[in-house]
CSV table of C-alpha atoms and ligand atoms in Angstrom, one decimal:
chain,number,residue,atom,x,y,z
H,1,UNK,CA,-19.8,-40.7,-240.8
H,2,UNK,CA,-20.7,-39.4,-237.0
H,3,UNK,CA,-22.8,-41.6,-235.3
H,4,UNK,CA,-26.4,-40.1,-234.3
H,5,UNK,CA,-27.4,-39.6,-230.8
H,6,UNK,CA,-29.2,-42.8,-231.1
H,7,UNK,CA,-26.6,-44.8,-232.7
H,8,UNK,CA,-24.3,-43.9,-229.3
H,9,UNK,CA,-27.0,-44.7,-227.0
H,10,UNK,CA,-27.1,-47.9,-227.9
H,11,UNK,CA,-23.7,-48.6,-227.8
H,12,UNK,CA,-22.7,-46.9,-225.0
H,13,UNK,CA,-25.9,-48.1,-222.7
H,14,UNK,CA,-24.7,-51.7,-223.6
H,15,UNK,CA,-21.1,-50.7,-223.1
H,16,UNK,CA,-22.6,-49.8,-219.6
H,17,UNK,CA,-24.1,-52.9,-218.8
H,18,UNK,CA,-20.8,-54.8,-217.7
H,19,UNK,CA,-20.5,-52.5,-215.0
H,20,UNK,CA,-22.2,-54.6,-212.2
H,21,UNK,CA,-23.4,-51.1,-209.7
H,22,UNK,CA,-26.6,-51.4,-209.8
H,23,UNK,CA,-29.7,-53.9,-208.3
H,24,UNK,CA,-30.7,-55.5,-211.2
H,25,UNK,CA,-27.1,-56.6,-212.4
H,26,UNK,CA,-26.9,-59.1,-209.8
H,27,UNK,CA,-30.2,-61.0,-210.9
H,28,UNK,CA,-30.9,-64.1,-213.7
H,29,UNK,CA,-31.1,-63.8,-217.2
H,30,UNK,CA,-34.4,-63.4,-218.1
H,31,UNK,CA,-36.0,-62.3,-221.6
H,32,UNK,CA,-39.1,-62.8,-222.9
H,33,UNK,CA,-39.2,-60.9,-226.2
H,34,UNK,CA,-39.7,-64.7,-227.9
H,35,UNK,CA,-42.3,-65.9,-225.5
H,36,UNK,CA,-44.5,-62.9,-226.2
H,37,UNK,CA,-44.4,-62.2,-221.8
H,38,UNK,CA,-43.0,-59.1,-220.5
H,39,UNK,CA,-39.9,-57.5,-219.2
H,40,UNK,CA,-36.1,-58.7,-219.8
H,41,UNK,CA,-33.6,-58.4,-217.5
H,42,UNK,CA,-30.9,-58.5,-220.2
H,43,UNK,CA,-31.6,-55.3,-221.5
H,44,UNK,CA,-29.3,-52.0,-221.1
H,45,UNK,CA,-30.1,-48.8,-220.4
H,46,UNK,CA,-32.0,-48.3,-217.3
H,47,UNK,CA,-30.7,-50.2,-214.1
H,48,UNK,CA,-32.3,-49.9,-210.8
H,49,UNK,CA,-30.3,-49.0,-207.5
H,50,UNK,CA,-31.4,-48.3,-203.9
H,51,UNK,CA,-31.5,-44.7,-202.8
H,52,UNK,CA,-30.8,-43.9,-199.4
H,53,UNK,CA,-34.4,-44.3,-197.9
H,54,UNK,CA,-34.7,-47.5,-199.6
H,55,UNK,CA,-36.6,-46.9,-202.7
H,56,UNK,CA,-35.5,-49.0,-205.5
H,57,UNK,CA,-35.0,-46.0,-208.2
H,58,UNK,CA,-34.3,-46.8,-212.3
H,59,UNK,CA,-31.7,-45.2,-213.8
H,60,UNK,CA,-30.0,-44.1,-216.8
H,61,UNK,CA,-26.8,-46.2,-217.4
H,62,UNK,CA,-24.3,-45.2,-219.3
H,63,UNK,CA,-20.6,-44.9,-220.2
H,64,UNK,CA,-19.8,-41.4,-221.4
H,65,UNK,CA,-17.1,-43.0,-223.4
H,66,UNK,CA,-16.4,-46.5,-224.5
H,67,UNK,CA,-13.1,-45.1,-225.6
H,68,UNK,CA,-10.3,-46.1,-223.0
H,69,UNK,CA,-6.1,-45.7,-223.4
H,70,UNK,CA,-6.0,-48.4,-221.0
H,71,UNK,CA,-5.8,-52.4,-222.0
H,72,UNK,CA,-7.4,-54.2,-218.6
H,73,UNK,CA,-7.2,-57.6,-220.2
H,74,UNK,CA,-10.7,-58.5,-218.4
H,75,UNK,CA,-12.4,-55.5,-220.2
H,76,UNK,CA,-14.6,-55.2,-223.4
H,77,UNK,CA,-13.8,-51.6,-223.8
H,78,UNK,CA,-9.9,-52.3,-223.7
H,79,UNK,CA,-7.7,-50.4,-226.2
H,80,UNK,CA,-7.1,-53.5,-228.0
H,81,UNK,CA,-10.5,-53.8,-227.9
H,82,UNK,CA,-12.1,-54.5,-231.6
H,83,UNK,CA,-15.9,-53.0,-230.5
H,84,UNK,CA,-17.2,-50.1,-232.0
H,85,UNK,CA,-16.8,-47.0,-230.2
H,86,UNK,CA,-18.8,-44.0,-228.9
H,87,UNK,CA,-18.6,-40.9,-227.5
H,88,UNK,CA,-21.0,-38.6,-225.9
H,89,UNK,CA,-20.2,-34.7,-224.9
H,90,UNK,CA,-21.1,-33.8,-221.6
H,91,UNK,CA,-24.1,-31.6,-223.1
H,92,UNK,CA,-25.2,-34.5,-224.5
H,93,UNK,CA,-25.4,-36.6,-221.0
H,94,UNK,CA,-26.7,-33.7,-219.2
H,95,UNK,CA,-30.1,-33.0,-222.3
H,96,UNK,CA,-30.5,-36.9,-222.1
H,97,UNK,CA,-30.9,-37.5,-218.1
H,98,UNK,CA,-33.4,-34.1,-218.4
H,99,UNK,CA,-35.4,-35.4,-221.3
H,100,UNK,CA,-35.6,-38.9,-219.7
H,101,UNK,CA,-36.4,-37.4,-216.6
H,102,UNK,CA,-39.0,-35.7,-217.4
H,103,UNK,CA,-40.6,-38.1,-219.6
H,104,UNK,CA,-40.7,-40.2,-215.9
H,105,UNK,CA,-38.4,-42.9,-217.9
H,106,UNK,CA,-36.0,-42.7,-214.8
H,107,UNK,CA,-35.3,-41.5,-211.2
H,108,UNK,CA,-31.5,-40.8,-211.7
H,109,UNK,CA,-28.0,-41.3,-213.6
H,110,UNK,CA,-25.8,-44.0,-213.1
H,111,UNK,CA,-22.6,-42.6,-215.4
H,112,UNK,CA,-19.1,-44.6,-215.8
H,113,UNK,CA,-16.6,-44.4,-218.7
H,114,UNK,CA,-13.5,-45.6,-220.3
H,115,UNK,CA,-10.3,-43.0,-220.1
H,116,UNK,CA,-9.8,-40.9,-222.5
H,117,UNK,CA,-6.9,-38.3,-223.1
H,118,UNK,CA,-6.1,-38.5,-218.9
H,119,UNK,CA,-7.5,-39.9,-215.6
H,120,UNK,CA,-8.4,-36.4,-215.0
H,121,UNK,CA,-9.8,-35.0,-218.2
H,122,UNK,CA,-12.5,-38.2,-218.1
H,123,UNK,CA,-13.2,-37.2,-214.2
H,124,UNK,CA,-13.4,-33.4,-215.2
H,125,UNK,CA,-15.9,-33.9,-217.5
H,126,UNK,CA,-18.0,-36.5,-215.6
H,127,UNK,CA,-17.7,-34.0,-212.8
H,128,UNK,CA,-18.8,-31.1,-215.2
H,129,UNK,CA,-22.0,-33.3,-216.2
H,130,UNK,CA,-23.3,-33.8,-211.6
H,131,UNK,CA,-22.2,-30.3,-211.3
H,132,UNK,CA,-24.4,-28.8,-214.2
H,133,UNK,CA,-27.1,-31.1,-213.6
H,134,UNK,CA,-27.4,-30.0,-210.0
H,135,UNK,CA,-26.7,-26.3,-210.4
H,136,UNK,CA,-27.9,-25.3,-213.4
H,137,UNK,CA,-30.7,-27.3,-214.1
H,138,UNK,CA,-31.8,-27.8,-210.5
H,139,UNK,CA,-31.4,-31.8,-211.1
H,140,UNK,CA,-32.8,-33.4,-207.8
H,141,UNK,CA,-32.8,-37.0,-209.5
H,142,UNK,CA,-30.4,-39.5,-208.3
H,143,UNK,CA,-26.4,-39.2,-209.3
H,144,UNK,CA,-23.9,-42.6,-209.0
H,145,UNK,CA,-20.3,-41.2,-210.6
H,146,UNK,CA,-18.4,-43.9,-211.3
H,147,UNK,CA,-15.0,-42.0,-210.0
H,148,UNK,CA,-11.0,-42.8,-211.5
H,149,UNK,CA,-9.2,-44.0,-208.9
H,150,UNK,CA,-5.7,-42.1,-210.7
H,151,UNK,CA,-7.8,-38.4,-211.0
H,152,UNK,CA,-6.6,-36.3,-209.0
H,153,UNK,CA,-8.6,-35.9,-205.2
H,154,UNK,CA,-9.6,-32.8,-205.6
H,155,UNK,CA,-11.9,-33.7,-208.7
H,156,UNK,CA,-13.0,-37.1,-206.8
H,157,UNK,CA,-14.0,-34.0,-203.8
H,158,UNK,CA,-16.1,-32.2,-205.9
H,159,UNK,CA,-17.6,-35.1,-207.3
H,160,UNK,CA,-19.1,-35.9,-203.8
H,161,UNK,CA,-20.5,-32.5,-203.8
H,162,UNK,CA,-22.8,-33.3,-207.1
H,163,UNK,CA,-23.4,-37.2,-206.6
H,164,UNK,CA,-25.3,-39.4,-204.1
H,165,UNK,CA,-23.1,-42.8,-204.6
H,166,UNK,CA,-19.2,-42.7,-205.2
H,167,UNK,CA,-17.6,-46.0,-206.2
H,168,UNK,CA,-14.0,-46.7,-207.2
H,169,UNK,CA,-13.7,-50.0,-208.8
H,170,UNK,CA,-11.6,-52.0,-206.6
H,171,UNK,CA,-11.2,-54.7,-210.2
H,172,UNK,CA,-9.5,-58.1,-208.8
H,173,UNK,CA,-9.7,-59.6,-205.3
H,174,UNK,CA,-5.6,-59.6,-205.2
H,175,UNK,CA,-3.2,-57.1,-206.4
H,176,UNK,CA,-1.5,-60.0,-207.8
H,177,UNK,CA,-4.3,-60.6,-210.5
H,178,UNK,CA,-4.5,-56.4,-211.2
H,179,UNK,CA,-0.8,-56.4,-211.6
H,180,UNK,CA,-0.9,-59.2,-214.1
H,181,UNK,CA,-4.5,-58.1,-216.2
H,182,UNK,CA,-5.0,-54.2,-215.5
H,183,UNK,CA,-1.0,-53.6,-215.2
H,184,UNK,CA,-1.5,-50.0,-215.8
H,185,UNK,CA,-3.8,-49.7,-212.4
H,186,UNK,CA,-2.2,-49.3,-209.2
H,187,UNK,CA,-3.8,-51.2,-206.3
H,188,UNK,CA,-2.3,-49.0,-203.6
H,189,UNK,CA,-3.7,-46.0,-205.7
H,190,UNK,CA,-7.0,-47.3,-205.9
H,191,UNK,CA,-7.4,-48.0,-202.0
H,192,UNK,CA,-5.7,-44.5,-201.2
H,193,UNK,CA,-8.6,-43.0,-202.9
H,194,UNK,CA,-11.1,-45.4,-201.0
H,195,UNK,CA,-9.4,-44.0,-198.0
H,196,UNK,CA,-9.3,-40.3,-199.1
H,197,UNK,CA,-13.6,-40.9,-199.8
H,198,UNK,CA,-14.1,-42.3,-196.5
H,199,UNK,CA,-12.5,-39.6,-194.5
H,200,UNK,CA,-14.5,-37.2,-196.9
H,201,UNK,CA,-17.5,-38.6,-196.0
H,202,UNK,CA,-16.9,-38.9,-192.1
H,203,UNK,CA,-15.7,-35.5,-192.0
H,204,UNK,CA,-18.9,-33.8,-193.9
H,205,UNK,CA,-21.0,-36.0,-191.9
H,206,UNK,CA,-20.4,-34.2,-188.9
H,207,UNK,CA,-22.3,-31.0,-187.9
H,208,UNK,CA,-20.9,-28.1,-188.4
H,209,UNK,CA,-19.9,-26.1,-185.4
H,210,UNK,CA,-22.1,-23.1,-187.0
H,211,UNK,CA,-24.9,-24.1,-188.7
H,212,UNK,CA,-25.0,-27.7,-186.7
H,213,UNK,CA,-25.8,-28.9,-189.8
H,214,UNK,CA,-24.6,-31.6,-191.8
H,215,UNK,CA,-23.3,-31.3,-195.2
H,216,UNK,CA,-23.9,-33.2,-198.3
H,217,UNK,CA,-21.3,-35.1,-199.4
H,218,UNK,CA,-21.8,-38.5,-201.5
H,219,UNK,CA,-25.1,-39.6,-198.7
H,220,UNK,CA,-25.6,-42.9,-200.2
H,221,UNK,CA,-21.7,-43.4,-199.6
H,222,UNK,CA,-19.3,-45.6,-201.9
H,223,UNK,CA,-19.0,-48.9,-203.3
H,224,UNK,CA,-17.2,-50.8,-205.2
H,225,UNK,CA,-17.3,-53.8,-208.3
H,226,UNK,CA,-14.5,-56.5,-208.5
H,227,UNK,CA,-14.6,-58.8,-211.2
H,228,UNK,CA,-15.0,-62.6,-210.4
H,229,UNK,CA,-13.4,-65.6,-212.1
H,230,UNK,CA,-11.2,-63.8,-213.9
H,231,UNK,CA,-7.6,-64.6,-212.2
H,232,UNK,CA,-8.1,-67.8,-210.2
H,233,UNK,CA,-8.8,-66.0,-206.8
H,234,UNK,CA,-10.8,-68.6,-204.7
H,235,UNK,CA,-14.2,-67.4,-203.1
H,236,UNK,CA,-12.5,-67.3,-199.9
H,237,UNK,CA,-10.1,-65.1,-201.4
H,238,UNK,CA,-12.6,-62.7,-202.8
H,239,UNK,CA,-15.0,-62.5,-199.6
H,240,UNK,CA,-11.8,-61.7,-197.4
H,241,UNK,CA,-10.7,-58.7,-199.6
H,242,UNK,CA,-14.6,-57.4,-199.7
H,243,UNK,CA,-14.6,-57.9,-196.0
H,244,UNK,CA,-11.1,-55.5,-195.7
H,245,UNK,CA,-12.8,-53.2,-197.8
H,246,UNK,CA,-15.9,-53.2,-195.7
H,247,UNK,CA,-13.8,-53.1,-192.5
H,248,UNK,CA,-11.3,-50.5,-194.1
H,249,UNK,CA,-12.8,-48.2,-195.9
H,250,UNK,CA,-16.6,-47.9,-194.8
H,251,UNK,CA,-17.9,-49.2,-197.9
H,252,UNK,CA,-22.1,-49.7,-198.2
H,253,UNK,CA,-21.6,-52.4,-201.4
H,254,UNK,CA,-19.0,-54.9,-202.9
H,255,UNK,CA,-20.3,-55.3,-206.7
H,256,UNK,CA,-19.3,-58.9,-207.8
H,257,UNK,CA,-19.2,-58.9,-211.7
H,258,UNK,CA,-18.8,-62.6,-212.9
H,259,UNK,CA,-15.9,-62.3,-215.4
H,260,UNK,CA,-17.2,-63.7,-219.0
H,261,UNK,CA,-15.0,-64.3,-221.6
H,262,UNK,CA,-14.5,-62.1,-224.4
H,263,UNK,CA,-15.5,-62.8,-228.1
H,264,UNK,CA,-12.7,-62.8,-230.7
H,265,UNK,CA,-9.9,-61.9,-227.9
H,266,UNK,CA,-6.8,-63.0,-228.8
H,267,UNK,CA,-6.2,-62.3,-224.7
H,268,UNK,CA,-9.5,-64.2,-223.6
H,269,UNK,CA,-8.9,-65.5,-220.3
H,270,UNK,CA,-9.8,-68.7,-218.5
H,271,UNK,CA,-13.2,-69.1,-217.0
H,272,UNK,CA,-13.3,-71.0,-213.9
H,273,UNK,CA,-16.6,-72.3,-212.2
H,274,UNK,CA,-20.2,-71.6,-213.7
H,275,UNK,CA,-20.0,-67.4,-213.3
H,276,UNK,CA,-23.2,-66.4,-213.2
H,277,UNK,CA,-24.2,-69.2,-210.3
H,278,UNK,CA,-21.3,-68.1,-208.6
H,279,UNK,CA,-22.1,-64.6,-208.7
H,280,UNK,CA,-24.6,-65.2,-206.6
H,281,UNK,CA,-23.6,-67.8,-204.5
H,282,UNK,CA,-20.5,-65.0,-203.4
H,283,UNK,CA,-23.5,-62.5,-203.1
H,284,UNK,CA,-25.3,-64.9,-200.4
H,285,UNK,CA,-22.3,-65.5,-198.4
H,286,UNK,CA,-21.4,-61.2,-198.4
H,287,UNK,CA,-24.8,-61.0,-197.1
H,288,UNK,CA,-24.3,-63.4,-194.6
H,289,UNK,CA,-21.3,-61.9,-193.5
H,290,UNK,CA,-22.5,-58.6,-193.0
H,291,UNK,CA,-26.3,-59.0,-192.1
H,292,UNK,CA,-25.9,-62.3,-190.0
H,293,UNK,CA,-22.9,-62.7,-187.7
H,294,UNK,CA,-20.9,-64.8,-190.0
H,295,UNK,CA,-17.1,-65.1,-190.1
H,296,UNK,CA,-15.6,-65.3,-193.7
H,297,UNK,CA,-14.0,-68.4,-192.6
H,298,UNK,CA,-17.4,-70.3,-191.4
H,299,UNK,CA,-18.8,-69.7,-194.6
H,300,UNK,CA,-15.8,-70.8,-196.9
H,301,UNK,CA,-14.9,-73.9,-194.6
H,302,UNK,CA,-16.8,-76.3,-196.5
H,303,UNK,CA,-15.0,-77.1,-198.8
H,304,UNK,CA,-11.4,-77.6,-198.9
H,305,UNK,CA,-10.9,-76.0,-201.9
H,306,UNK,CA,-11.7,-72.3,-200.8
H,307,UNK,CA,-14.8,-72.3,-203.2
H,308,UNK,CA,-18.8,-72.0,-202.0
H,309,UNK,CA,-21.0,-75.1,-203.0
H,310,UNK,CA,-22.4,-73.9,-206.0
H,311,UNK,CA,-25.3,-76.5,-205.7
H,312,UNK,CA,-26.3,-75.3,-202.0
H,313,UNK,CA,-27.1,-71.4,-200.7
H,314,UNK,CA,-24.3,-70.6,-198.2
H,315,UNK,CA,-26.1,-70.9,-194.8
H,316,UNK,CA,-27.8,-73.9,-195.9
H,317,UNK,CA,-24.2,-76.0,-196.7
H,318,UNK,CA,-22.7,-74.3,-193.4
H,319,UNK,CA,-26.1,-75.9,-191.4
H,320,UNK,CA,-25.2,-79.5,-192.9
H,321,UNK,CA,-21.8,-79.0,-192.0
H,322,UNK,CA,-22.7,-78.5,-188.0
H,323,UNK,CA,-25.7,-80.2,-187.8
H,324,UNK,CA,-24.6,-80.6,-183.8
H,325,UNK,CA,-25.8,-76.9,-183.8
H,326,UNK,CA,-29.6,-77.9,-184.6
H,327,UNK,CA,-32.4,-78.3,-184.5
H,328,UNK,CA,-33.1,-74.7,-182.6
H,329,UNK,CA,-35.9,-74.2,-180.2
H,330,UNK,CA,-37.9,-71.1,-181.9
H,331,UNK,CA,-39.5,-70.0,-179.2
H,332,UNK,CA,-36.0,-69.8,-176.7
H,333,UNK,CA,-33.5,-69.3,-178.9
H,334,UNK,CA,-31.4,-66.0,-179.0
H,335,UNK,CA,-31.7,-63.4,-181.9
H,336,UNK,CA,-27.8,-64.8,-183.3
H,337,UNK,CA,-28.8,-68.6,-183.0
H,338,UNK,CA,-32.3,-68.0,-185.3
H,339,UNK,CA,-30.0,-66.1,-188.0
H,340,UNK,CA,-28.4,-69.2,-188.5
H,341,UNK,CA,-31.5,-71.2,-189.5
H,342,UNK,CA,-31.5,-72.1,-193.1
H,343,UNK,CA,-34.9,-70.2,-194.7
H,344,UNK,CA,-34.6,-67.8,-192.1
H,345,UNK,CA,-34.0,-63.8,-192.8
H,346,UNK,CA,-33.9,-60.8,-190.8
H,347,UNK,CA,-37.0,-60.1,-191.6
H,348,UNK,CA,-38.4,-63.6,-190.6
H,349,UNK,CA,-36.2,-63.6,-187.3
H,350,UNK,CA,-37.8,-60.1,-186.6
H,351,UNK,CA,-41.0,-61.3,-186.5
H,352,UNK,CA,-40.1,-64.3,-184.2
H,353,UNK,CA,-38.7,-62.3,-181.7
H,354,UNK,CA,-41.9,-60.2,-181.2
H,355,UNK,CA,-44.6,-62.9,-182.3
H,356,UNK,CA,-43.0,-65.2,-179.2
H,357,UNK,CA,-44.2,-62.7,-176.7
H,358,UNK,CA,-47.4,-63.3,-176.5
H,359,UNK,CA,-47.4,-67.2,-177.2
H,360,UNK,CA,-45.7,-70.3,-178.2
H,361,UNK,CA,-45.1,-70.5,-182.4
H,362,UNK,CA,-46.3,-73.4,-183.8
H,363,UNK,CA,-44.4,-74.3,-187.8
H,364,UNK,CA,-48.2,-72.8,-189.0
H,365,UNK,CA,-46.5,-69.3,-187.8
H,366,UNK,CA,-43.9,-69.8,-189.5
H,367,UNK,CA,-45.5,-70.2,-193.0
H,368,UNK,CA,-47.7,-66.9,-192.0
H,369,UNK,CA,-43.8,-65.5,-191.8
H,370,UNK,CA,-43.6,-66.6,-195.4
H,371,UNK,CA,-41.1,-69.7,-194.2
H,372,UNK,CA,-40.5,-72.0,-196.8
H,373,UNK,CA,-41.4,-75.1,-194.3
H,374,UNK,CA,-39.6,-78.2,-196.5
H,375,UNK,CA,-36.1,-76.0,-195.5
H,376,UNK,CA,-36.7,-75.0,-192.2
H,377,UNK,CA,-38.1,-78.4,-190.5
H,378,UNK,CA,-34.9,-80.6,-190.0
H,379,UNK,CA,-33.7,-77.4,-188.3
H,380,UNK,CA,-36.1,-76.7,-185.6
H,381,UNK,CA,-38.2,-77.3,-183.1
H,382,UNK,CA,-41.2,-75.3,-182.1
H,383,UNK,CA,-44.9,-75.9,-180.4
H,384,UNK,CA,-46.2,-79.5,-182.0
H,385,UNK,CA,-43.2,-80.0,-183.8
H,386,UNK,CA,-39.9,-82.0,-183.3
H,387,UNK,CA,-37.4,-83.2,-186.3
H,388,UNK,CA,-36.5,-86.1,-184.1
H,389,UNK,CA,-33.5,-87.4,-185.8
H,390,UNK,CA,-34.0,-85.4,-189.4
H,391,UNK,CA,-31.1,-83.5,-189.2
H,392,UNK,CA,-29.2,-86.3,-188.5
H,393,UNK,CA,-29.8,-88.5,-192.0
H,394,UNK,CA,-27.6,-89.0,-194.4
H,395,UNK,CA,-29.1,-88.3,-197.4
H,396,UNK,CA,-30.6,-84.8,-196.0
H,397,UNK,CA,-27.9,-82.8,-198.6
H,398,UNK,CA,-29.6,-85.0,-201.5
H,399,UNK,CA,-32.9,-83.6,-200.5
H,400,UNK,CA,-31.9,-79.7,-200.6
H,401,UNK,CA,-29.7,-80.1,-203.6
H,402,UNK,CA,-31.4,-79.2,-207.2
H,403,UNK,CA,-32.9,-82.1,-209.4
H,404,UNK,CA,-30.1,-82.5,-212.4
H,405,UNK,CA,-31.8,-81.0,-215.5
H,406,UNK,CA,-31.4,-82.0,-219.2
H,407,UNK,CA,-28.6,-79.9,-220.6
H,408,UNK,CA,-30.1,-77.9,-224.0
H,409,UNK,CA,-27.7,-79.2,-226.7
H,410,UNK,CA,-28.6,-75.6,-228.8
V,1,SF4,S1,-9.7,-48.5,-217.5
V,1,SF4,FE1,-11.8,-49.2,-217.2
V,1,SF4,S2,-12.8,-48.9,-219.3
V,1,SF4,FE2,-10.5,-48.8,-219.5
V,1,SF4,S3,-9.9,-50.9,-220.1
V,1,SF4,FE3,-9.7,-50.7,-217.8
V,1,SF4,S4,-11.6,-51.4,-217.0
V,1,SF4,FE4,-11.9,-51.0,-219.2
């Protein structure tokens, strides 16, 4: 019997929910559907993303399809797959985004899906979905296509014409792991098309010699997911391919997805290190990396085993590690030297640099700053404050590091 509309909603919004694209798949598990509270970060269906002014924006995600002829060995929706499946037509996307829409349920569409029939068929119809939306219906919501790196370029083209945010899966951090689990992917295919976007993008981001205008092409730019813990690859590993990927191909996000093994597989697949913690632990350190000055390699020298302490924020175990670097004078040091102060963040840094014009900060400006003072102190020194010989003790890791909690043994 067909399944109603409903019916594939459901399956194919939590089908969606692996995919890690959006702002709220990189936060904790949270539900409070026993507790009586509200909210639940667990659900499916509406994400929330960042358009390109900064708004955080929900959306509708979905999977068109959770039908795939391909067998990624890391993926729920793999042919060999036992889940139930769903399909939606492309009217079918189009009348749901418009009805949510208008029912203010959501800002925009976030739309992936598994391949069916061809790389291009899939891409055709998501294509046929943005374009329809856009030009027929006048859609002025927020699109993110999910592109097939194997469609051809001209489809991934036109899908920059229709969307706001491209984003080619990039899968594992080495081609070694996507030649072993997602065999039928090509990695060299999958960056050509990175390559192919960027240039697209530079291109119709400069003005035309007519109109001086420029033209619309995929504004919010691409990204892309790779799945973590899934082949071995080390954290230093994984933040040195997102920082080619960053360097190479322009990209605005690297989408870490912590790899979690999959129920009655008979190709279930090792997990490594605590994923979720690690998720955001690799999160941190890509932040650091592109927002404060970091190297890869200072953030992944800590540990000899190529991993990030999963007990310690990145910047925090890279501070106990050169404690000859501290404790920094707030009110001299240069712009570089505060972004390296644990519990310090742009933002906070920011408002040193113009607060230290007109007088000397005291550690009661930095809590007006909305510094957490118990991480900062060993670190710095500032107007009626000195750590003396703080950052020098021995047991100042023990004091950072969480209190070990009861395990639940449910
Ligand atoms: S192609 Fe995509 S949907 Fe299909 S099995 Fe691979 S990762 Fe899953």
């Amino acid at each position: 019997m067909k399944k109603s509309l409903k019916e594939r909603l459901a399956i194919l919004s939590d089908a969606a929910k692996y995919d890690a694209s959006c702002a709220s798949s990189g936060t904790t598990k949270r539900d409070s559907s026993a507790s009586g509270g509200l909210g639940s970060t667990e659900g499916s269906g509406i994400c929330h993303a960042y358009a390109p002014d900064g708004r955080c924006i929900s959306l509708l995600k979905i999977l068109l399809t959770n039908f795939c002829i391909y067998d990624c060995a890391y993926c729920i929706n793999r042919s060999s797959s036992n889940v139930e499946r769903a399909r939606f037509t492309p009217e079918e996307v189009i009348w749901l985004t418009l009805e949510f829409y208008r029912r203010n349920y959501i800002e925009g569409l976030f739309l992936s899906s598994g391949i069916i029939r061809s790389s291009d068929h899939t891409m055709e119809e998501m294509v046929r979905i943005a374009r329809e939306l856009r030009t027929i219906h006048n859609f002025r919501g927020y699109i993110h296509l999910k592109s097939i790196p194997e469609a051809s370029g001209r489809l991934i083209e036109e899908a920059g014409l229709y969307a706001d945010r491209l984003s080619i899966n990039i899968e594992l951090p080495t081609d070694a792991g996507i030649g072993r689990f997602a065999p039928e992917k090509q990695p060299d295919n999958i960056r050509r098309s990175m390559g192919n976007l960027r240039l697209k993008i530079e291109e119709m981001a400069e003005p035309t010699l007519q109109t001086k205008r420029r033209r619309k092409f995929a504004p919010a730019g691409q990204s892309t997911q790779m799945i973590v813990g899934a082949d071995g690859a080390d954290d230093a590993t994984i933040l040195g391919t997102s920082a080619r990927l960053y360097g190479s191909y322009g990209l605005k996000r690297v989408y870490y997805s912590a790899f979690s093994p999959i129920p009655d597989s008979s190709k279930t697949l090792p997990l490594i290190k605590p994923p979720l913690m690690r998720e955001h632990r690799l999160y941190q350190a890509d932040w650091l990396y592109r927002f404060y000055g970091f190297d890869i390699g200072e953030i992944t020298s800590g540990q000899s085993d190529g991993m990030l302490d999963l007990d310690l924020d990145p910047k925090l175990a890279w501070a106990l590690g050169h404690r000859d670097r501290f404790p920094v004078d707030i009110n001299r040091a240069e712009k570089e030297t505060l972004l390296r102060v644990p519990g310090f963040g742009t933002k906070t840094v920011k408002g040193i640099l113009s607060s230290r014009r007109f007088r000397r900060l005291r550690l009661d400006d930095l809590k007006r700053l909305g510094v957490s003072l118990r991480k900062v102190q060993p670190f710095v020194v500032c107007e009626g404050w000195t750590p003396h010989r703080l950052v020098d003790r021995s047991d100042l890791r023990a004091m950072f590091q969480p209190k070990p909690e009861q395990l639940s043994l449910l």
